[in-house]
Structure formats: C-alpha cells, structure tokens
C-alpha cells in the first residue's frame, strides 16, 4: 500500500511539520517519516480503508525528514463522493509534539516525586529504628558502667571495657544513621585523634580483611581538635581496607 500512495495536494503546514520543501520530497520520504515501527501500521490502515473503511484516527511517533521526532494525531477520511472508488483519501496530521513532551515531562516529575517520597519514608523509618536502637544501647552502657564501678579489679573488668567500647561504636553507628536521615547533626567535641585511633585498634584488628600485624605509631603530644568522633571512626576502617587492597 505504501508504494501506491500518491500525494495530490499538500498544504504548507504539513510541509513545515515534516521539514519538506516540496510534496515530492514528502512522498518519497514517507518511509523515513513513519519509520520501521509505524510502517506496518501505516500500510495496514491504508489497506483497511481500501477494503471498505471510510475513516481512521491514530497516534504516531514520526520523524521529520531532518530527523526530529514528531508526535502526531493522524486522521484519515474517504470523501463521500469517493466511497465507491476509494481513489482519494484526506489525511489530517495534528502536531502534538509539545503536548506529548509536556506529558512525558509531567510523568518524569511524578516519578521523581514518588521516588523522593519513598526516600523520605525510608529516612523516617531509619531515624525511628536508630532512635529505638540507641535507647537500648544506652541501657547496655549504663549497666556496664555500673558493673565496672562495682568491680574494677576482677578479670572480667577488661571484658566489660570491651563491651563498653563496642556499645559506644554501635551508638556512633546509630548517630550516623540519624545524621543521614536528617534527624540529627554531627556532634562536635574536643578530642585527641590518637586516643580515638587507639580505642579503635581492637575492632580494626578483628576485621576479616586484615591478614597481617597492625601497628600504630601515634603521637602522644598531638594537639586536640574539635571534630565528630563517630565520623573519624567511620573513616578509619575505610582507610585500612583501601590500604590492604592496595
């Protein structure tokens, strides 16, 4: 059907839509305009009209001869005086490209908004879990400190110290989650970096990536700084893993 099409009259608006200088260019460029995806539908619609239909309307994603995408509503009508011969078909093409692009933009914005809502929900959930978990840790730390004060000489005292250190690390983790969720701000305090690194030595040695002896050369007279200790504890394992993998 495509090969039998003859364009008898084309107005200037149609030439402008498809960026054609003359109707002859438009005729021989139909394959480019409708492309592979629309070629079959285009042929089927022409054949349907030839087989007895008198009108058709459909949406097409077409292209101008210069390559730009054109979204069109195409309407085919057989004039009443040609119902017997079907030798003439009136075709109207309505350019809805801007409307289509606006619709696609609206859908994209809605998708981004839904994604933002999901992130906000996850943030709220993360903050709630972190808050509840932090309350549990505070109870563990409180009872650990009481046990250490009651018995500061037994061999279990060192174990209690490790429990306390581990609980503080877990509290740091929940604090980072709270910061990421926007429900808390970094807690700045005056601290000694060497002391922070020294406290991190036992858990760092237990990391699975460590296959060699870990030693620190820490300056005893290092000046104190104002920083968030939890963020320093977060950086140390990353630096250590990078060093091992290198």
PDB file of C-alpha atoms in Angstrom:
ATOM      1  CA  UNK A   1       0.000   0.000   0.000  1.00  0.00           C
ATOM      2  CA  UNK A   2       2.831   2.416   0.826  1.00  0.00           C
ATOM      3  CA  UNK A   3       4.204   2.135  -2.692  1.00  0.00           C
ATOM      4  CA  UNK A   4       0.859   3.009  -4.294  1.00  0.00           C
ATOM      5  CA  UNK A   5       0.371   6.282  -2.406  1.00  0.00           C
ATOM      6  CA  UNK A   6       0.250   9.459  -4.491  1.00  0.00           C
ATOM      7  CA  UNK A   7       0.171  12.862  -2.845  1.00  0.00           C
ATOM      8  CA  UNK A   8      -2.075  15.119  -4.915  1.00  0.00           C
ATOM      9  CA  UNK A   9      -2.105  18.123  -2.601  1.00  0.00           C
ATOM     10  CA  UNK A  10      -0.092  19.017   0.486  1.00  0.00           C
ATOM     11  CA  UNK A  11      -0.543  22.260   2.376  1.00  0.00           C
ATOM     12  CA  UNK A  12       2.294  24.357   3.780  1.00  0.00           C
ATOM     13  CA  UNK A  13       1.562  23.308   7.372  1.00  0.00           C
ATOM     14  CA  UNK A  14       2.234  19.642   6.537  1.00  0.00           C
ATOM     15  CA  UNK A  15       5.442  20.554   4.718  1.00  0.00           C
ATOM     16  CA  UNK A  16       6.535  22.535   7.783  1.00  0.00           C
ATOM     17  CA  UNK A  17       5.754  19.684  10.188  1.00  0.00           C
ATOM     18  CA  UNK A  18       7.892  17.243   8.220  1.00  0.00           C
ATOM     19  CA  UNK A  19      10.508  19.778   7.058  1.00  0.00           C
ATOM     20  CA  UNK A  20       9.868  19.016   3.379  1.00  0.00           C
ATOM     21  CA  UNK A  21      10.427  21.605   0.626  1.00  0.00           C
ATOM     22  CA  UNK A  22       8.015  20.012  -1.821  1.00  0.00           C
ATOM     23  CA  UNK A  23       5.315  17.340  -1.720  1.00  0.00           C
ATOM     24  CA  UNK A  24       7.523  15.063  -3.859  1.00  0.00           C
ATOM     25  CA  UNK A  25      10.114  15.033  -1.071  1.00  0.00           C
ATOM     26  CA  UNK A  26       7.338  14.211   1.367  1.00  0.00           C
ATOM     27  CA  UNK A  27       6.070  11.331  -0.778  1.00  0.00           C
ATOM     28  CA  UNK A  28       9.458   9.684  -1.151  1.00  0.00           C
ATOM     29  CA  UNK A  29      10.262  10.343   2.473  1.00  0.00           C
ATOM     30  CA  UNK A  30       7.233   8.516   3.910  1.00  0.00           C
ATOM     31  CA  UNK A  31       9.387   5.547   4.970  1.00  0.00           C
ATOM     32  CA  UNK A  32      11.654   7.912   6.890  1.00  0.00           C
ATOM     33  CA  UNK A  33       8.729   9.803   8.399  1.00  0.00           C
ATOM     34  CA  UNK A  34       6.888   6.754   9.699  1.00  0.00           C
ATOM     35  CA  UNK A  35       9.932   4.568  10.287  1.00  0.00           C
ATOM     36  CA  UNK A  36      10.049   0.809  10.762  1.00  0.00           C
ATOM     37  CA  UNK A  37       7.774   0.805  13.809  1.00  0.00           C
ATOM     38  CA  UNK A  38       4.980   2.720  12.071  1.00  0.00           C
ATOM     39  CA  UNK A  39       5.414   1.379   8.542  1.00  0.00           C
ATOM     40  CA  UNK A  40       3.345  -1.732   9.169  1.00  0.00           C
ATOM     41  CA  UNK A  41       0.562   0.198  10.917  1.00  0.00           C
ATOM     42  CA  UNK A  42       0.599   2.833   8.169  1.00  0.00           C
ATOM     43  CA  UNK A  43       0.192   0.156   5.480  1.00  0.00           C
ATOM     44  CA  UNK A  44      -2.484  -1.657   7.470  1.00  0.00           C
ATOM     45  CA  UNK A  45      -4.550   1.480   7.849  1.00  0.00           C
ATOM     46  CA  UNK A  46      -4.391   2.338   4.162  1.00  0.00           C
ATOM     47  CA  UNK A  47      -5.371  -1.202   3.270  1.00  0.00           C
ATOM     48  CA  UNK A  48      -8.226  -1.115   5.811  1.00  0.00           C
ATOM     49  CA  UNK A  49      -9.613   1.990   4.114  1.00  0.00           C
ATOM     50  CA  UNK A  50      -9.193   0.354   0.723  1.00  0.00           C
ATOM     51  CA  UNK A  51     -11.139  -2.662   1.995  1.00  0.00           C
ATOM     52  CA  UNK A  52     -14.193  -0.638   2.966  1.00  0.00           C
ATOM     53  CA  UNK A  53     -13.378   1.610   5.905  1.00  0.00           C
ATOM     54  CA  UNK A  54     -14.064   5.298   5.447  1.00  0.00           C
ATOM     55  CA  UNK A  55     -12.174   6.844   8.368  1.00  0.00           C
ATOM     56  CA  UNK A  56      -9.403   6.205  10.852  1.00  0.00           C
ATOM     57  CA  UNK A  57      -7.591   8.066  13.635  1.00  0.00           C
ATOM     58  CA  UNK A  58      -4.416   7.095  15.448  1.00  0.00           C
ATOM     59  CA  UNK A  59      -1.370   8.406  17.309  1.00  0.00           C
ATOM     60  CA  UNK A  60       2.016   8.145  15.643  1.00  0.00           C
ATOM     61  CA  UNK A  61       5.576   8.803  16.738  1.00  0.00           C
ATOM     62  CA  UNK A  62       7.008  10.004  13.432  1.00  0.00           C
ATOM     63  CA  UNK A  63      10.076  11.891  12.281  1.00  0.00           C
ATOM     64  CA  UNK A  64      10.635  14.943  10.155  1.00  0.00           C
ATOM     65  CA  UNK A  65      12.837  14.459   7.107  1.00  0.00           C
ATOM     66  CA  UNK A  66      15.582  16.192   9.085  1.00  0.00           C
ATOM     67  CA  UNK A  67      15.321  13.587  11.851  1.00  0.00           C
ATOM     68  CA  UNK A  68      13.440  15.410  14.627  1.00  0.00           C
ATOM     69  CA  UNK A  69      10.730  13.444  16.411  1.00  0.00           C
ATOM     70  CA  UNK A  70       7.136  14.422  15.689  1.00  0.00           C
ATOM     71  CA  UNK A  71       4.209  13.143  17.732  1.00  0.00           C
ATOM     72  CA  UNK A  72       1.067  13.319  15.607  1.00  0.00           C
ATOM     73  CA  UNK A  73      -2.615  12.514  15.657  1.00  0.00           C
ATOM     74  CA  UNK A  74      -3.335  11.311  12.135  1.00  0.00           C
ATOM     75  CA  UNK A  75      -6.911  11.239  10.791  1.00  0.00           C
ATOM     76  CA  UNK A  76      -7.822   9.526   7.526  1.00  0.00           C
ATOM     77  CA  UNK A  77     -11.165  10.136   5.822  1.00  0.00           C
ATOM     78  CA  UNK A  78     -12.556   8.979   2.488  1.00  0.00           C
ATOM     79  CA  UNK A  79     -14.704  11.753   0.947  1.00  0.00           C
ATOM     80  CA  UNK A  80     -18.310  10.694   0.361  1.00  0.00           C
ATOM     81  CA  UNK A  81     -18.017  11.133  -3.401  1.00  0.00           C
ATOM     82  CA  UNK A  82     -15.119   8.641  -3.452  1.00  0.00           C
ATOM     83  CA  UNK A  83     -16.680   5.907  -1.299  1.00  0.00           C
ATOM     84  CA  UNK A  84     -17.050   3.647  -4.299  1.00  0.00           C
ATOM     85  CA  UNK A  85     -13.598   4.052  -5.804  1.00  0.00           C
ATOM     86  CA  UNK A  86     -11.557   4.889  -2.672  1.00  0.00           C
ATOM     87  CA  UNK A  87      -9.270   6.718  -5.027  1.00  0.00           C
ATOM     88  CA  UNK A  88      -8.872   9.720  -2.738  1.00  0.00           C
ATOM     89  CA  UNK A  89      -8.187   9.911   0.986  1.00  0.00           C
ATOM     90  CA  UNK A  90      -7.992  13.097   3.033  1.00  0.00           C
ATOM     91  CA  UNK A  91      -5.281  12.931   5.676  1.00  0.00           C
ATOM     92  CA  UNK A  92      -5.043  15.384   8.541  1.00  0.00           C
ATOM     93  CA  UNK A  93      -1.919  15.432  10.748  1.00  0.00           C
ATOM     94  CA  UNK A  94      -2.126  17.315  14.041  1.00  0.00           C
ATOM     95  CA  UNK A  95       1.223  18.064  15.636  1.00  0.00           C
ATOM     96  CA  UNK A  96       1.025  17.240  19.368  1.00  0.00           C
ATOM     97  CA  UNK A  97       4.786  17.063  19.918  1.00  0.00           C
ATOM     98  CA  UNK A  98       4.872  19.816  22.544  1.00  0.00           C
ATOM     99  CA  UNK A  99       1.889  18.326  24.360  1.00  0.00           C
ATOM    100  CA  UNK A 100       3.499  14.891  24.274  1.00  0.00           C
ATOM    101  CA  UNK A 101       6.807  16.227  25.564  1.00  0.00           C
ATOM    102  CA  UNK A 102       4.963  18.096  28.322  1.00  0.00           C
ATOM    103  CA  UNK A 103       3.150  14.891  29.254  1.00  0.00           C
ATOM    104  CA  UNK A 104       6.410  12.940  29.346  1.00  0.00           C
ATOM    105  CA  UNK A 105       7.953  15.691  31.469  1.00  0.00           C
ATOM    106  CA  UNK A 106       4.974  15.561  33.847  1.00  0.00           C
ATOM    107  CA  UNK A 107       5.302  11.785  34.178  1.00  0.00           C
ATOM    108  CA  UNK A 108       9.020  12.124  34.864  1.00  0.00           C
ATOM    109  CA  UNK A 109       8.369  14.736  37.560  1.00  0.00           C
ATOM    110  CA  UNK A 110       5.720  12.488  39.128  1.00  0.00           C
ATOM    111  CA  UNK A 111       8.148   9.563  39.074  1.00  0.00           C
ATOM    112  CA  UNK A 112      10.823  11.682  40.741  1.00  0.00           C
ATOM    113  CA  UNK A 113       8.297  12.876  43.322  1.00  0.00           C
ATOM    114  CA  UNK A 114       7.295   9.284  44.138  1.00  0.00           C
ATOM    115  CA  UNK A 115      10.966   8.381  44.458  1.00  0.00           C
ATOM    116  CA  UNK A 116      11.508  11.328  46.798  1.00  0.00           C
ATOM    117  CA  UNK A 117       8.529  10.241  48.886  1.00  0.00           C
ATOM    118  CA  UNK A 118       9.936   6.715  49.172  1.00  0.00           C
ATOM    119  CA  UNK A 119      13.298   8.117  50.236  1.00  0.00           C
ATOM    120  CA  UNK A 120      11.569  10.301  52.809  1.00  0.00           C
ATOM    121  CA  UNK A 121       9.683   7.277  54.147  1.00  0.00           C
ATOM    122  CA  UNK A 122      12.919   5.279  54.363  1.00  0.00           C
ATOM    123  CA  UNK A 123      14.548   8.213  56.131  1.00  0.00           C
ATOM    124  CA  UNK A 124      11.754   8.369  58.681  1.00  0.00           C
ATOM    125  CA  UNK A 125      11.940   4.618  59.246  1.00  0.00           C
ATOM    126  CA  UNK A 126      15.734   4.721  59.578  1.00  0.00           C
ATOM    127  CA  UNK A 127      15.511   7.551  62.091  1.00  0.00           C
ATOM    128  CA  UNK A 128      12.893   5.731  64.184  1.00  0.00           C
ATOM    129  CA  UNK A 129      14.854   2.463  64.241  1.00  0.00           C
ATOM    130  CA  UNK A 130      18.064   4.327  65.077  1.00  0.00           C
ATOM    131  CA  UNK A 131      16.350   6.157  67.912  1.00  0.00           C
ATOM    132  CA  UNK A 132      14.907   2.948  69.396  1.00  0.00           C
ATOM    133  CA  UNK A 133      18.202   1.083  68.989  1.00  0.00           C
ATOM    134  CA  UNK A 134      20.084   3.946  70.605  1.00  0.00           C
ATOM    135  CA  UNK A 135      17.810   3.737  73.666  1.00  0.00           C
ATOM    136  CA  UNK A 136      18.703   0.042  74.000  1.00  0.00           C
ATOM    137  CA  UNK A 137      22.398   0.864  73.741  1.00  0.00           C
ATOM    138  CA  UNK A 138      22.102   3.498  76.436  1.00  0.00           C
ATOM    139  CA  UNK A 139      20.712   0.852  78.796  1.00  0.00           C
ATOM    140  CA  UNK A 140      23.600  -1.502  77.947  1.00  0.00           C
ATOM    141  CA  UNK A 141      26.140   1.253  78.520  1.00  0.00           C
ATOM    142  CA  UNK A 142      24.517   2.298  81.768  1.00  0.00           C
ATOM    143  CA  UNK A 143      24.517  -1.205  83.292  1.00  0.00           C
ATOM    144  CA  UNK A 144      28.062  -1.832  82.009  1.00  0.00           C
ATOM    145  CA  UNK A 145      29.363   1.307  83.710  1.00  0.00           C
ATOM    146  CA  UNK A 146      27.653   0.320  86.972  1.00  0.00           C
ATOM    147  CA  UNK A 147      29.245  -3.159  86.858  1.00  0.00           C
ATOM    148  CA  UNK A 148      32.653  -1.635  86.190  1.00  0.00           C
ATOM    149  CA  UNK A 149      32.306   0.684  89.200  1.00  0.00           C
ATOM    150  CA  UNK A 150      31.244  -2.179  91.461  1.00  0.00           C
ATOM    151  CA  UNK A 151      34.146  -4.402  90.463  1.00  0.00           C
ATOM    152  CA  UNK A 152      37.172  -2.711  88.928  1.00  0.00           C
ATOM    153  CA  UNK A 153      39.807  -5.355  89.728  1.00  0.00           C
ATOM    154  CA  UNK A 154      38.473  -8.683  88.510  1.00  0.00           C
ATOM    155  CA  UNK A 155      39.494 -10.304  85.220  1.00  0.00           C
ATOM    156  CA  UNK A 156      36.003  -9.614  83.907  1.00  0.00           C
ATOM    157  CA  UNK A 157      36.688  -5.883  84.116  1.00  0.00           C
ATOM    158  CA  UNK A 158      38.608  -5.939  80.826  1.00  0.00           C
ATOM    159  CA  UNK A 159      35.669  -7.708  79.195  1.00  0.00           C
ATOM    160  CA  UNK A 160      33.325  -5.045  80.498  1.00  0.00           C
ATOM    161  CA  UNK A 161      35.599  -2.407  78.973  1.00  0.00           C
ATOM    162  CA  UNK A 162      35.290  -4.121  75.583  1.00  0.00           C
ATOM    163  CA  UNK A 163      31.510  -4.236  75.962  1.00  0.00           C
ATOM    164  CA  UNK A 164      31.538  -0.522  76.688  1.00  0.00           C
ATOM    165  CA  UNK A 165      33.736   0.229  73.649  1.00  0.00           C
ATOM    166  CA  UNK A 166      31.541  -1.923  71.393  1.00  0.00           C
ATOM    167  CA  UNK A 167      28.389  -0.236  72.681  1.00  0.00           C
ATOM    168  CA  UNK A 168      29.886   3.193  72.021  1.00  0.00           C
ATOM    169  CA  UNK A 169      30.754   2.119  68.475  1.00  0.00           C
ATOM    170  CA  UNK A 170      27.186   0.935  67.954  1.00  0.00           C
ATOM    171  CA  UNK A 171      25.921   4.248  69.332  1.00  0.00           C
ATOM    172  CA  UNK A 172      28.178   6.043  66.837  1.00  0.00           C
ATOM    173  CA  UNK A 173      26.616   3.976  64.056  1.00  0.00           C
ATOM    174  CA  UNK A 174      23.096   4.934  65.071  1.00  0.00           C
ATOM    175  CA  UNK A 175      24.212   8.560  65.284  1.00  0.00           C
ATOM    176  CA  UNK A 176      25.487   8.385  61.688  1.00  0.00           C
ATOM    177  CA  UNK A 177      22.158   6.934  60.581  1.00  0.00           C
ATOM    178  CA  UNK A 178      20.361   9.773  62.327  1.00  0.00           C
ATOM    179  CA  UNK A 179      22.602  12.302  60.549  1.00  0.00           C
ATOM    180  CA  UNK A 180      21.997  10.663  57.155  1.00  0.00           C
ATOM    181  CA  UNK A 181      18.251  10.715  57.734  1.00  0.00           C
ATOM    182  CA  UNK A 182      18.415  14.423  58.550  1.00  0.00           C
ATOM    183  CA  UNK A 183      17.134  13.922  62.102  1.00  0.00           C
ATOM    184  CA  UNK A 184      20.374  14.839  63.819  1.00  0.00           C
ATOM    185  CA  UNK A 185      23.501  16.950  63.341  1.00  0.00           C
ATOM    186  CA  UNK A 186      27.148  15.952  63.813  1.00  0.00           C
ATOM    187  CA  UNK A 187      28.213  16.137  67.451  1.00  0.00           C
ATOM    188  CA  UNK A 188      31.402  18.162  67.723  1.00  0.00           C
ATOM    189  CA  UNK A 189      33.675  17.809  70.733  1.00  0.00           C
ATOM    190  CA  UNK A 190      37.286  18.453  71.666  1.00  0.00           C
ATOM    191  CA  UNK A 191      39.142  15.162  71.260  1.00  0.00           C
ATOM    192  CA  UNK A 192      42.548  13.624  70.788  1.00  0.00           C
ATOM    193  CA  UNK A 193      42.789  11.824  67.451  1.00  0.00           C
ATOM    194  CA  UNK A 194      45.463   9.470  68.754  1.00  0.00           C
ATOM    195  CA  UNK A 195      43.138   8.360  71.554  1.00  0.00           C
ATOM    196  CA  UNK A 196      40.280   7.781  69.093  1.00  0.00           C
ATOM    197  CA  UNK A 197      42.540   5.634  66.884  1.00  0.00           C
ATOM    198  CA  UNK A 198      43.855   3.735  69.906  1.00  0.00           C
ATOM    199  CA  UNK A 199      40.302   2.907  71.015  1.00  0.00           C
ATOM    200  CA  UNK A 200      39.588   1.599  67.506  1.00  0.00           C
ATOM    201  CA  UNK A 201      42.567  -0.788  67.494  1.00  0.00           C
ATOM    202  CA  UNK A 202      40.758  -3.936  68.794  1.00  0.00           C
ATOM    203  CA  UNK A 203      37.863  -3.827  66.273  1.00  0.00           C
ATOM    204  CA  UNK A 204      40.234  -2.940  63.447  1.00  0.00           C
ATOM    205  CA  UNK A 205      42.383  -5.986  64.194  1.00  0.00           C
ATOM    206  CA  UNK A 206      39.296  -8.182  64.095  1.00  0.00           C
ATOM    207  CA  UNK A 207      38.305  -7.102  60.582  1.00  0.00           C
ATOM    208  CA  UNK A 208      38.344 -10.002  58.151  1.00  0.00           C
ATOM    209  CA  UNK A 209      40.477  -8.137  55.600  1.00  0.00           C
ATOM    210  CA  UNK A 210      43.365  -7.835  57.997  1.00  0.00           C
ATOM    211  CA  UNK A 211      45.901 -10.607  57.304  1.00  0.00           C
ATOM    212  CA  UNK A 212      48.965  -9.026  58.845  1.00  0.00           C
ATOM    213  CA  UNK A 213      50.098  -7.405  62.068  1.00  0.00           C
ATOM    214  CA  UNK A 214      48.528  -3.996  62.650  1.00  0.00           C
ATOM    215  CA  UNK A 215      50.644  -1.378  64.403  1.00  0.00           C
ATOM    216  CA  UNK A 216      50.095   2.317  65.047  1.00  0.00           C
ATOM    217  CA  UNK A 217      52.712   4.986  65.603  1.00  0.00           C
ATOM    218  CA  UNK A 218      50.624   7.524  67.472  1.00  0.00           C
ATOM    219  CA  UNK A 219      51.923  10.893  68.609  1.00  0.00           C
ATOM    220  CA  UNK A 220      51.463  11.323  72.344  1.00  0.00           C
ATOM    221  CA  UNK A 221      51.543  15.131  72.203  1.00  0.00           C
ATOM    222  CA  UNK A 222      49.184  15.552  69.252  1.00  0.00           C
ATOM    223  CA  UNK A 223      47.082  18.723  69.727  1.00  0.00           C
ATOM    224  CA  UNK A 224      43.380  18.219  70.400  1.00  0.00           C
ATOM    225  CA  UNK A 225      40.874  19.108  67.693  1.00  0.00           C
ATOM    226  CA  UNK A 226      37.156  19.817  67.540  1.00  0.00           C
ATOM    227  CA  UNK A 227      35.508  17.078  65.493  1.00  0.00           C
ATOM    228  CA  UNK A 228      32.854  14.361  65.427  1.00  0.00           C
ATOM    229  CA  UNK A 229      34.480  11.225  66.822  1.00  0.00           C
ATOM    230  CA  UNK A 230      31.964   8.941  65.115  1.00  0.00           C
ATOM    231  CA  UNK A 231      32.955  10.257  61.693  1.00  0.00           C
ATOM    232  CA  UNK A 232      36.630   9.642  62.431  1.00  0.00           C
ATOM    233  CA  UNK A 233      35.780   6.089  63.496  1.00  0.00           C
ATOM    234  CA  UNK A 234      33.892   5.698  60.228  1.00  0.00           C
ATOM    235  CA  UNK A 235      36.877   6.797  58.116  1.00  0.00           C
ATOM    236  CA  UNK A 236      39.486   4.564  59.778  1.00  0.00           C
ATOM    237  CA  UNK A 237      38.108   1.180  58.573  1.00  0.00           C
ATOM    238  CA  UNK A 238      37.727   2.555  55.038  1.00  0.00           C
ATOM    239  CA  UNK A 239      41.336   3.786  55.003  1.00  0.00           C
ATOM    240  CA  UNK A 240      42.522   0.456  56.374  1.00  0.00           C
ATOM    241  CA  UNK A 241      40.576  -1.585  53.798  1.00  0.00           C
ATOM    242  CA  UNK A 242      41.959   0.560  50.976  1.00  0.00           C
ATOM    243  CA  UNK A 243      45.489   0.073  52.272  1.00  0.00           C
ATOM    244  CA  UNK A 244      45.070  -3.704  52.478  1.00  0.00           C
ATOM    245  CA  UNK A 245      43.530  -3.971  48.994  1.00  0.00           C
ATOM    246  CA  UNK A 246      46.344  -1.818  47.560  1.00  0.00           C
TER     247      UNK A 246
END
